[in-house]
Coordinates of C-alpha atoms and ligand atoms in Angstrom, one line a residue:
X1 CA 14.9 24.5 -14.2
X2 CA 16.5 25.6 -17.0
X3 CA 14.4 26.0 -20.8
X4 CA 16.7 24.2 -22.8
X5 CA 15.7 20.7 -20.5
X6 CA 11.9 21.8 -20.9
X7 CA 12.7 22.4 -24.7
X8 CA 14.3 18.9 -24.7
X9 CA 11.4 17.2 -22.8
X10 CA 9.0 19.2 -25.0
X11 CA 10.8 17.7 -28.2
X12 CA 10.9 13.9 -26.5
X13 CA 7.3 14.0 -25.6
X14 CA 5.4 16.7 -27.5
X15 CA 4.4 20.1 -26.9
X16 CA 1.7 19.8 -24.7
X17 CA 2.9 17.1 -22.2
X18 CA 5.7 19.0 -20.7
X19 CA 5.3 22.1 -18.4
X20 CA 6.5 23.6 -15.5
X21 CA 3.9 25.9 -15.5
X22 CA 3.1 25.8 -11.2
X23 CA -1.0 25.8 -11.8
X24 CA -0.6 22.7 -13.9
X25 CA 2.1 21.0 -12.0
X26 CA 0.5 21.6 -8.9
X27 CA -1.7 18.7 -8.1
X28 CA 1.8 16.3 -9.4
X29 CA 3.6 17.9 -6.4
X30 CA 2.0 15.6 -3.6
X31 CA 0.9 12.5 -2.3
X32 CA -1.4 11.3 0.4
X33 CA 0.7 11.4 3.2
X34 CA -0.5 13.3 6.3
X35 CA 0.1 17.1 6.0
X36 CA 2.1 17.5 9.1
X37 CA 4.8 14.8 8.4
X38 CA 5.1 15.2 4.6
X39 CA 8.5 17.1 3.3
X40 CA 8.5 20.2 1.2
X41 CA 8.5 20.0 -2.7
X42 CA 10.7 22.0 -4.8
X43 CA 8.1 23.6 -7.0
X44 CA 11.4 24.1 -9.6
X45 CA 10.0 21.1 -11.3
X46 CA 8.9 19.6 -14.9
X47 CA 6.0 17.4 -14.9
X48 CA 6.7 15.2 -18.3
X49 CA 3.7 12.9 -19.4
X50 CA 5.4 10.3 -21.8
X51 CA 3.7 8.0 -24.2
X52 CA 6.0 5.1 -24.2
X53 CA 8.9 3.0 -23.2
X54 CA 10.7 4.3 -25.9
X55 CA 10.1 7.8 -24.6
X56 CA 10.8 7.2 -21.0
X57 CA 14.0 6.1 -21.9
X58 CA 15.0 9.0 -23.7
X59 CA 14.1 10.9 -21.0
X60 CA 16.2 8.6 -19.0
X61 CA 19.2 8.9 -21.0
X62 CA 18.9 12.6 -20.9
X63 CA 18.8 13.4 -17.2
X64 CA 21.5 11.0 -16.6
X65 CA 23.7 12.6 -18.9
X66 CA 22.6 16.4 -17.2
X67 CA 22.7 14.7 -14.1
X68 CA 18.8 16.0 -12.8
X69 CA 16.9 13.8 -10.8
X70 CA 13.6 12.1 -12.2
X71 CA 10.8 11.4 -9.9
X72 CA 8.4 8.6 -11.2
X73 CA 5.1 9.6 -10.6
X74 CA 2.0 6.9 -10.7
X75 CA -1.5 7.7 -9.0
X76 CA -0.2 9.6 -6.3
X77 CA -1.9 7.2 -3.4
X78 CA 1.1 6.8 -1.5
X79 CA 1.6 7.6 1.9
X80 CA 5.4 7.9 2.5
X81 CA 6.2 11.2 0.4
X82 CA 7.7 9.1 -2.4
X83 CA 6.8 10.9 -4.8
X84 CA 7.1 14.4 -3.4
X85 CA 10.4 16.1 -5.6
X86 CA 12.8 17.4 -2.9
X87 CA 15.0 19.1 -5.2
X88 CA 14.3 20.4 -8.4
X89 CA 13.2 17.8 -10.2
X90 CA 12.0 16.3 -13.6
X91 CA 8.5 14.3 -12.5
X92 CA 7.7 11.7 -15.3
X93 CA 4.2 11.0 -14.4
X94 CA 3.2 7.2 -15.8
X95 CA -0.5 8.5 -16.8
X96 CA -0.2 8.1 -20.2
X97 CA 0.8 4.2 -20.5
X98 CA -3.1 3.6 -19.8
X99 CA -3.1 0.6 -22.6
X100 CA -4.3 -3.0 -21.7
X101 CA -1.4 -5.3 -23.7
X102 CA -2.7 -8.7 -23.7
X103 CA -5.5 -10.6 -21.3
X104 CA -4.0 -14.3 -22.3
X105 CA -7.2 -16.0 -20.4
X106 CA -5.1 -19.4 -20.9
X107 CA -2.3 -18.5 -19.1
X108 CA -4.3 -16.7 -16.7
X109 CA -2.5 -14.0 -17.1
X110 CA -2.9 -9.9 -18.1
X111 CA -0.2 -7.9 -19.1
X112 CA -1.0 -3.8 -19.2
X113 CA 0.7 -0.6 -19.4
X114 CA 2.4 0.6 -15.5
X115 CA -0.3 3.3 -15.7
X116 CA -3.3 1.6 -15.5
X117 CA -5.0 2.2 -12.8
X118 CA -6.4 -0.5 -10.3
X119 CA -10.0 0.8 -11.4
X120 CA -9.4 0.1 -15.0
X121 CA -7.9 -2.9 -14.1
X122 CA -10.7 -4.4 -12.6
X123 CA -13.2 -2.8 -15.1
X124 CA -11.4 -4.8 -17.7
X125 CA -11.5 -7.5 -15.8
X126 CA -15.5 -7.9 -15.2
X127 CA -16.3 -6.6 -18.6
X128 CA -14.1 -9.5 -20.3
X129 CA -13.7 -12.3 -18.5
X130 CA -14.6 -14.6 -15.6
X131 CA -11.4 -14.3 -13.7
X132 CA -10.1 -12.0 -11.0
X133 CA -7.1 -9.9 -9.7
X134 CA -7.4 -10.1 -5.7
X135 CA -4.8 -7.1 -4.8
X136 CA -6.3 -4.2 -3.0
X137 CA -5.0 -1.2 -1.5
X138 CA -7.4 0.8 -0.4
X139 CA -7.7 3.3 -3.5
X140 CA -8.7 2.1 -6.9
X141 CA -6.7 5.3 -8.1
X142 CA -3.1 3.2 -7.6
X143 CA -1.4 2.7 -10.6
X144 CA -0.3 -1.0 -11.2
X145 CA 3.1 0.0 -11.8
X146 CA 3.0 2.0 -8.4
X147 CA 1.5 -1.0 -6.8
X148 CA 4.4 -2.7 -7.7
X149 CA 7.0 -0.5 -7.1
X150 CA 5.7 0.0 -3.5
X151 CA 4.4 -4.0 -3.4
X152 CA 1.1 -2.6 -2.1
X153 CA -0.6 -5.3 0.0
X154 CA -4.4 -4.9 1.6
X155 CA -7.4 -6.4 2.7
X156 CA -7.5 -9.8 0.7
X157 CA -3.7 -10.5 1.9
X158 CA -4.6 -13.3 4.5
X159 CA -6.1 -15.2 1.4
X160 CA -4.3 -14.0 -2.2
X161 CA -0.6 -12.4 -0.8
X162 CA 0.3 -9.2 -1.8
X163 CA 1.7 -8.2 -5.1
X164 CA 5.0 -10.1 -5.1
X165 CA 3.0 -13.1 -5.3
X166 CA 1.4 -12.2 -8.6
X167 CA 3.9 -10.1 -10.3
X168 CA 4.7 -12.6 -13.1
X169 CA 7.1 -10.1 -15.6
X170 CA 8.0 -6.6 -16.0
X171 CA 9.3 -4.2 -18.4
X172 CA 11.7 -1.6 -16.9
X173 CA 13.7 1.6 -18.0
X174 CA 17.1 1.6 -15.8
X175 CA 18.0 5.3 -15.1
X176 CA 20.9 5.4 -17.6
X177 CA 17.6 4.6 -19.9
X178 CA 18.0 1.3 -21.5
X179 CA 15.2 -1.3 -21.3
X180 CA 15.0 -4.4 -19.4
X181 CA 12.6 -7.5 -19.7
X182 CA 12.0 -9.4 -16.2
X183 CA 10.5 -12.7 -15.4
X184 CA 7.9 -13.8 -18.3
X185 CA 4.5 -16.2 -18.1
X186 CA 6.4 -18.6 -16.0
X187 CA 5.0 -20.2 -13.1
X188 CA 8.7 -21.1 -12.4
X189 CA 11.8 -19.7 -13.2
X190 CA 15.1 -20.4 -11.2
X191 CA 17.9 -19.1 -13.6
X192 CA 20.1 -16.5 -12.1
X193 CA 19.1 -13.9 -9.4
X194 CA 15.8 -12.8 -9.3
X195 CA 16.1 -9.5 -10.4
X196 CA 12.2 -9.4 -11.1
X197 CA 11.8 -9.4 -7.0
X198 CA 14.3 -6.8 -6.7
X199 CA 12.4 -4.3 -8.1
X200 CA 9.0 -5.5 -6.7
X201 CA 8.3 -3.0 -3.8
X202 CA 12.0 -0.5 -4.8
X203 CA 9.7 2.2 -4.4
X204 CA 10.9 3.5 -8.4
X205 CA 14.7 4.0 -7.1
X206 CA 16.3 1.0 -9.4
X207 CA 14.0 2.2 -12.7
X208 CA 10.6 2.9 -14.0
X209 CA 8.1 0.4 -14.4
X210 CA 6.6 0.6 -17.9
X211 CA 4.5 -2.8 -18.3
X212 CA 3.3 -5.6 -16.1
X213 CA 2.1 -9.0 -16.3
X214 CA 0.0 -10.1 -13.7
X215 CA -1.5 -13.4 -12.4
X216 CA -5.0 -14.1 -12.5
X217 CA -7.6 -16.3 -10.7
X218 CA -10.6 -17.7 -10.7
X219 CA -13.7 -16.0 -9.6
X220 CA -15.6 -17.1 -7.0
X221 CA -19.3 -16.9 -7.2
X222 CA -20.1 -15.8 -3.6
X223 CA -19.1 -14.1 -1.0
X224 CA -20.3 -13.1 2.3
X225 CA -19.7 -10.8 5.6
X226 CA -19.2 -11.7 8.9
X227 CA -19.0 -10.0 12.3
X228 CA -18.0 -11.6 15.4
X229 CA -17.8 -9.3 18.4
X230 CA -15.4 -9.3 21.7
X231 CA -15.0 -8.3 24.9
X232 CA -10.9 -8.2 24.7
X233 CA -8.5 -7.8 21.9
X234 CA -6.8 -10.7 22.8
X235 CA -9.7 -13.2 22.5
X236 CA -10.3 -11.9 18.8
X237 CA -6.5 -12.6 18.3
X238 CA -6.5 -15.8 19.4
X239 CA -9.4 -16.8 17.6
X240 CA -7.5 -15.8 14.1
X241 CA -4.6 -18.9 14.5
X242 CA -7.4 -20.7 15.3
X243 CA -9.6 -20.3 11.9
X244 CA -6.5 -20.6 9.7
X245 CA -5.8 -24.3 11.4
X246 CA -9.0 -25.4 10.8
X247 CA -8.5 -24.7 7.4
X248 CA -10.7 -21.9 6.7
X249 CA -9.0 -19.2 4.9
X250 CA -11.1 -16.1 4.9
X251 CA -10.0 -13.5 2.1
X252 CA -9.8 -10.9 4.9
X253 CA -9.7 -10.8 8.4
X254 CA -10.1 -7.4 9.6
X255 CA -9.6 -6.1 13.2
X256 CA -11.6 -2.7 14.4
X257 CA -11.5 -1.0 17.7
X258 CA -15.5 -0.6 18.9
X259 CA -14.9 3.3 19.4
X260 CA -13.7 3.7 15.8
X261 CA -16.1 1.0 13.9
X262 CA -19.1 3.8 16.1
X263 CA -17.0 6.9 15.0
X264 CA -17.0 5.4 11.1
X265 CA -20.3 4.5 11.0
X266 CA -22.0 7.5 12.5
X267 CA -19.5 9.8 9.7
X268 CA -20.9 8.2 6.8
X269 CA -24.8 8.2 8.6
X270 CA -25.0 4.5 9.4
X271 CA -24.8 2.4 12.2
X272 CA -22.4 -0.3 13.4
X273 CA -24.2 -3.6 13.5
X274 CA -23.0 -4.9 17.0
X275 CA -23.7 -4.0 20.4
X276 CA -21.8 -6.6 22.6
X277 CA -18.6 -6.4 23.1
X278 CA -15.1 -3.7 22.7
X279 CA -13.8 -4.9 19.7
X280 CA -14.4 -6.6 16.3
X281 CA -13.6 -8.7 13.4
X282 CA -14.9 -8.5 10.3
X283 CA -14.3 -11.6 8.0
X284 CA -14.9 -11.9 4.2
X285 CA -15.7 -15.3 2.7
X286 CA -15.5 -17.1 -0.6
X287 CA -17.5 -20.1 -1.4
X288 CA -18.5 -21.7 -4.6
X289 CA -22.7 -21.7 -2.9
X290 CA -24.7 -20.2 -0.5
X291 CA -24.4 -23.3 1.9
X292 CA -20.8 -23.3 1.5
X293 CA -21.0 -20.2 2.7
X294 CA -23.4 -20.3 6.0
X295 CA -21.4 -23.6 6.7
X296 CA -17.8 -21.6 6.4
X297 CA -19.5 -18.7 8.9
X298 CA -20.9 -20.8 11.3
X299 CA -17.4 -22.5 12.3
X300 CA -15.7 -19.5 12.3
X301 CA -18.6 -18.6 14.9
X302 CA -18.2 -21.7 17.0
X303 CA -14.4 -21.1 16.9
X304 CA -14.8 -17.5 18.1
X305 CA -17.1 -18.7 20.8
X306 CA -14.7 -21.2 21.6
X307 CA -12.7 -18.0 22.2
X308 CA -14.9 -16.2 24.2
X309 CA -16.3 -14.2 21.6
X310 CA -19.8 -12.3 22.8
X311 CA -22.1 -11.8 19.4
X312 CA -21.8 -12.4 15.4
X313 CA -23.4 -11.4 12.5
X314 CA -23.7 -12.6 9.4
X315 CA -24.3 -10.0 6.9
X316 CA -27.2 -11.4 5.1
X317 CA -28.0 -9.1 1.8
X318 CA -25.5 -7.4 -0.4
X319 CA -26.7 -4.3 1.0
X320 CA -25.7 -5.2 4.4
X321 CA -22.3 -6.4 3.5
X322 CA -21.7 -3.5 1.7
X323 CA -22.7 -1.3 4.8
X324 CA -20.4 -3.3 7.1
X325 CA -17.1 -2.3 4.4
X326 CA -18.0 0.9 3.8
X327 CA -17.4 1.4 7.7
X328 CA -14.5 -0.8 7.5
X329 CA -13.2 1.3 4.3
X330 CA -13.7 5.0 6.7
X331 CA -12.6 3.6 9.7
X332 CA -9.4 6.7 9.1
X333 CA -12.0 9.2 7.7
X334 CA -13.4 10.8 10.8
X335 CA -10.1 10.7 12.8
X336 CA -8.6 12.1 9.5
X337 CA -7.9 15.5 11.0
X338 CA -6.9 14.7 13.9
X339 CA -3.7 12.5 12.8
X340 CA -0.1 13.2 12.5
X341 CA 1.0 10.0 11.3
X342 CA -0.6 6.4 10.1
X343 CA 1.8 4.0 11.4
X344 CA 1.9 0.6 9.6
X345 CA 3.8 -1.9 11.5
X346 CA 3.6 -5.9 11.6
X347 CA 4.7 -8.3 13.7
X348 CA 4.3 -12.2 13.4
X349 CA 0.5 -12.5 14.1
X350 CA 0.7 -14.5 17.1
X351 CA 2.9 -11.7 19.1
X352 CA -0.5 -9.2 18.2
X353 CA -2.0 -9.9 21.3
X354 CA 1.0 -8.8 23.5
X355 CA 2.2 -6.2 20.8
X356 CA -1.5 -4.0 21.1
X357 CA -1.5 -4.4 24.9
X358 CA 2.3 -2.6 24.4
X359 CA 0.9 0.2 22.1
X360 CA -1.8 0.7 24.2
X361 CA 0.4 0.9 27.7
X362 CA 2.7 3.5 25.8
X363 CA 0.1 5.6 24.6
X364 CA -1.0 5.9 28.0
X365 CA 2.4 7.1 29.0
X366 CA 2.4 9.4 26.9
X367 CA -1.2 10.8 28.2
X368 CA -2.7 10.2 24.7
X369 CA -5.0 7.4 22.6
X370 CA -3.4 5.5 19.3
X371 CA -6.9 4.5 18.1
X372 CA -6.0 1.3 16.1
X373 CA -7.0 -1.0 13.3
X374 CA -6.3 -3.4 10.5
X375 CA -5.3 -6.3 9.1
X376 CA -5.0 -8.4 11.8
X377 CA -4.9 -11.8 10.1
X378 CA -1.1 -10.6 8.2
X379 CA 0.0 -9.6 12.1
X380 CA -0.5 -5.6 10.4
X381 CA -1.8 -2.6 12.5
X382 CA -2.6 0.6 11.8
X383 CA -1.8 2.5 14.7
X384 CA -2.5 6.5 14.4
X385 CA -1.2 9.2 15.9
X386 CA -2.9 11.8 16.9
X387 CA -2.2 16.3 16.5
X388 CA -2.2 18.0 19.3
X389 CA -5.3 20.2 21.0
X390 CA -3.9 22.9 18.0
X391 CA -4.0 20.3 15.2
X392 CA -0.1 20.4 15.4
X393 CA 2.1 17.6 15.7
X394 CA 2.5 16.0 19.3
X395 CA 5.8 17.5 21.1
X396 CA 6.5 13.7 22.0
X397 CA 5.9 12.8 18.7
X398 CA 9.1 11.6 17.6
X399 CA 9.8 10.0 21.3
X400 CA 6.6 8.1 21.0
X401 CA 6.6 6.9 17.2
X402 CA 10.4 5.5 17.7
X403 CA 9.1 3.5 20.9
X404 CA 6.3 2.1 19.3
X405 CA 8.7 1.0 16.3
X406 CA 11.0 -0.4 18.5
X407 CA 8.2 -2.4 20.5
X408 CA 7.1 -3.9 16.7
X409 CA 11.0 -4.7 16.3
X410 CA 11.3 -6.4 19.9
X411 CA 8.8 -9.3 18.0
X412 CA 10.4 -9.3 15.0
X413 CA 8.4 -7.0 13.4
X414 CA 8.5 -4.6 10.8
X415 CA 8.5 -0.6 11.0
X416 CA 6.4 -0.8 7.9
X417 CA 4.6 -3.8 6.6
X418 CA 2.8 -2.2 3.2
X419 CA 3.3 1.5 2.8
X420 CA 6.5 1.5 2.4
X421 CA 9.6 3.8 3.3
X422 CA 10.3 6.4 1.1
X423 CA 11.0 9.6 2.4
X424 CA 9.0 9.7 6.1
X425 CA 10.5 6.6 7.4
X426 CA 14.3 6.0 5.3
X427 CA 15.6 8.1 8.5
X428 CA 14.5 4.9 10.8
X429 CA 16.0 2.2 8.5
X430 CA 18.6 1.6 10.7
X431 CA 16.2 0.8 13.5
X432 CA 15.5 -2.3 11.6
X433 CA 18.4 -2.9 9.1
X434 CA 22.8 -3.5 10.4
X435 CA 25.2 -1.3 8.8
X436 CA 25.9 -3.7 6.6
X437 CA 22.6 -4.6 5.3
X438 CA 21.9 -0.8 4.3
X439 CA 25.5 -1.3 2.8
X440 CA 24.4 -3.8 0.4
X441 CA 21.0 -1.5 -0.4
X442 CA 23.2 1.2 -1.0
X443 CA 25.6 -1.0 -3.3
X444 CA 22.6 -2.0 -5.1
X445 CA 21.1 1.2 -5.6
X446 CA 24.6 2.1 -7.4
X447 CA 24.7 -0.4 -10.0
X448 CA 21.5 0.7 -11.2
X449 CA 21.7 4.1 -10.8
X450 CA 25.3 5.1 -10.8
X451 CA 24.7 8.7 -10.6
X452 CA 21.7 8.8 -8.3
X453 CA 19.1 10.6 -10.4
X454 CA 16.2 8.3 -9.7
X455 CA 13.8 8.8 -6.6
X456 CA 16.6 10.1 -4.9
X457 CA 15.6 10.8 -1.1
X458 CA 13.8 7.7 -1.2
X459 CA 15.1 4.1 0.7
X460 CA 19.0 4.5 0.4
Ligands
LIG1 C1 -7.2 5.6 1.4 C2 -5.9 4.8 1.1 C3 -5.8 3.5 1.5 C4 -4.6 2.7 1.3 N1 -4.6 1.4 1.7 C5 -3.5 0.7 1.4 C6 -3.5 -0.7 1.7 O1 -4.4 -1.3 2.3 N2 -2.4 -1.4 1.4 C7 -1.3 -0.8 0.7 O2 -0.3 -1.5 0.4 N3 -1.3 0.5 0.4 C8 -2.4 1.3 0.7 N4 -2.4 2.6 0.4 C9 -1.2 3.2 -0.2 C10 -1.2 3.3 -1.7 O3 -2.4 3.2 -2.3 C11 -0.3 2.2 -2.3 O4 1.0 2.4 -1.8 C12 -0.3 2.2 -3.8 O5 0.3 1.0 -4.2 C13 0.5 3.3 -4.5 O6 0.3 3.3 -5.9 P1 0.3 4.7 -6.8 O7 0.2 4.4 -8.2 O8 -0.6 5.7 -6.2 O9 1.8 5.1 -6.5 P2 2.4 6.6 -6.2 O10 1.9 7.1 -4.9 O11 2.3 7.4 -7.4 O12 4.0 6.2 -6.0 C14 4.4 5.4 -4.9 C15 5.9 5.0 -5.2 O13 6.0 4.2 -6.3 C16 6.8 4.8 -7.3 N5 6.2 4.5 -8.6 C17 5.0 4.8 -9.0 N6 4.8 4.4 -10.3 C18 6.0 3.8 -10.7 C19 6.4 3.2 -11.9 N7 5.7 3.0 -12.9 N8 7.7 2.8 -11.9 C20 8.6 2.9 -10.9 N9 8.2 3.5 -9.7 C21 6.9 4.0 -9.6 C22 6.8 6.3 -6.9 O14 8.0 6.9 -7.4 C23 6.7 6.3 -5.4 O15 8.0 6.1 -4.8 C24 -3.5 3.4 0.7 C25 -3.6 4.7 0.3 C26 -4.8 5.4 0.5 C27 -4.8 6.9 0.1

């Protein structure tokens, strides 16, 4: 990169938050995807640490007039490579808009800086008030502005949606760097297209994210763990439509293999709870008391007996709960090694059933185990695939991965259901997507970014 654009940056930002110095930029190069499917990053790059909006879009304006391409960088957490620079590359990491804006406790609201993380969020969050933000992805070190550029969803999903459903306004630099306000503290807005949703989960390829206001709720006072055990994975399925209509809404029903719940809990020195049974799932409940809570658990027990189910237990103490997530939370951490790729597929939840008994009849084809878990109350696996005996990827692994997301597609499913596409899956869009449908992405990506120096590489 040439030094008249880190001279420029340097004069935008300040002297010490612009380098392409490799030791420093190093750790900015990455992401979390697995090793063996991630693409190689240009290390001909700038990492530029802005202040403000104002900065940004000077930045902007810039590198659309040189015609470079930007990366926007928040925590990092992803897993699809969408922040990993391709080509040479200016990387505008978001760290520095850390600010809380406003927490408007009337309108239930919270507006902060895109690079807040989700830990400060909800450190703000219990230190000042009695209400609650239920996104979350697995790592507190997301940035809300990358949670919302990749619409991260999670384990409360079942209950609270995922962040399209409490995305309530957002400020936005468009490549060719002017500012844009979307939405505002409106529980309804109908005028014009929704713009506001458009960006919601574009992966940073229509602008950058620079401020978000998001809705709040009420806490609830109590909340406890449940396991119910079974002997097949389609019992536990069934049970899950079956809860919902009674009118229980858990905040998460999660679905674990047996093997990997053992494998978990042995890796960080505990044990899994259960003994009966192949398969499990783990339910979190709200109430407003303690009897509201035993009641809740024992009809989801009766309804997973009703369904064949072979033990439960209720997590008494916040101790044991805590046990039974933290398994939940490493149920990847031992198998981490061993995997060439998370998949993350959905399919409506009542094909899950018939969609696992699929996975599980290809695997076998292919001579190999797809250990599997997730949230099964959103119809959302997460299947992985594993190296081969020399940690290297699987010489069927591109066979095996397109037939697994072409099984999810057969349900009308979804190749990826919350990590999103950017670089590892754009080449499988149109698995999923007509020739026209990727037209009109395309189209779209052009009006906002006419010369196509945003996150280029990702989506379209
Ligand atoms: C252990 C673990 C568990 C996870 N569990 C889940 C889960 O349950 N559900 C889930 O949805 N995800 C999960 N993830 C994935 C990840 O945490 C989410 O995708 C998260 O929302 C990414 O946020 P980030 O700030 O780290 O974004 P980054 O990784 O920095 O960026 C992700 C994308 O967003 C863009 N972006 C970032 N900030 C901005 C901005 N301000 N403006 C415009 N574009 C921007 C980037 O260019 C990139 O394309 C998990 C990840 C890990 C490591």
């Amino acid at each position: 990169m040439k030094t008249e654009v880190i001279e420029k940056l340097k004069q935008i930002c300040g002297n010490d938050f612009a380098t392409n110095d490799l030791s420093q930029i190093q750790g900015y190069l990455y992401d979390e995807t697995e090793n063996l499917i991630r693409p190689e990053a240009s290390k001909e790059c700038i990492v530029v640490k802005p202040s403000s909006s104002e900065e940004i879009s000077e930045i902007l304006k810039y590198a659309n007039e040189k015609l470079i391409p930007v990366v926007s960088r928040g925590g990092g957490t992803g897993v699809v490579s969408g922040v990993i620079p391709t080509r040479p590359s200016i990387i505008i990491s978001l760290e520095r808009l850390n600010k809380l804006v406003e927490l408007d406790e009337k309108n239930l609201m919270i507006t902060v800086e895109s690079g807040v993380t989700l830990a400060s969020l909800l450190e703000i969050l219990s230190n000042s008030s009695d209400l609650f933000f239920p996104v979350h992805p697995g790592d507190e070190g997301a940035q809300i502005g990358g949670m919302v550029a990749t619409n991260a969803g999670g384990t409360g999903a079942v209950k609270h949606g995922i962040m399209r459903n409490h995305v309530k306004a957002l400020e936005i630099v468009l490549p060719t760097g002017e500012l844009v306000t979307l939405g505002g503290k409106l529980l309804k807005n109908n005028m014009g297209y929704d713009l506001l949703h458009l960006i919601i989960g574009s992966e940073g390829t229509l602008g950058i994210i620079t401020k978000v206001t998001l809705r709040l709720y009420a806490k609830s006072n109590y909340s406890g763990t449940l396991v119910v055990s079974f002997d097949s994975t389609r019992d536990a399925a069934n049970s899950v439509p079956a809860i919902l209509q009674s009118g229980i809404t858990p905040r998460a029903i999660e679905y674990v293999e047996r093997s990997i719940a053992i494998k978990a809990a042995k890796h960080i020195g505990t044990t899994w709870p259960s003994e009966n049974g192949s398969v499990d799932l783990i339910f979190i409940i709200d109430g407003s008391s303690e009897d509201e809570l035993y009641d809740t658990s024992e009809k989801i027990v009766e309804i997973c007996e009703a369904n064949n189910a072979v033990d439960s237990i209720i997590a008494e103490s916040s101790k044991e709960q805590k046990r039974i997530l933290d398994i939940r939370s490493n149920v990847y951490t031992p198998y981490k090694e061993h995997v060439a790729d998370g998949l993350d597929m959905a399919v409506p939840p009542s094909s899950i059933p018939d969609f696992i008994d699929d996975i599980t009849r290809i695997a076998k084809k292919y001579n190999t185990e797809i250990p599997s878990a997730g949230h099964i109350g959103d119809g959302n696996i997460h299947n992985f695939i594993l190296t081969d005996e020399n940690g290297n990827l699987p010489s069927y692994y591109e066979e095996f991965k397109k037939e697994l997301y072409k099984t999810a597609l057969k349900y009308g499913g979804t190749i990826t259901a919350e990590h999103g596409t950017g670089k590892t899956k754009k080449n499988y869009m149109s698995l999923q997507y007509t020739d026209r449908e990727i037209k009109i992405m395309e189209g779209i990506k052009k009006v906002f970014d006419p010369n196509n120096i945003l996150n280029c590489g990702n989506i379209v």
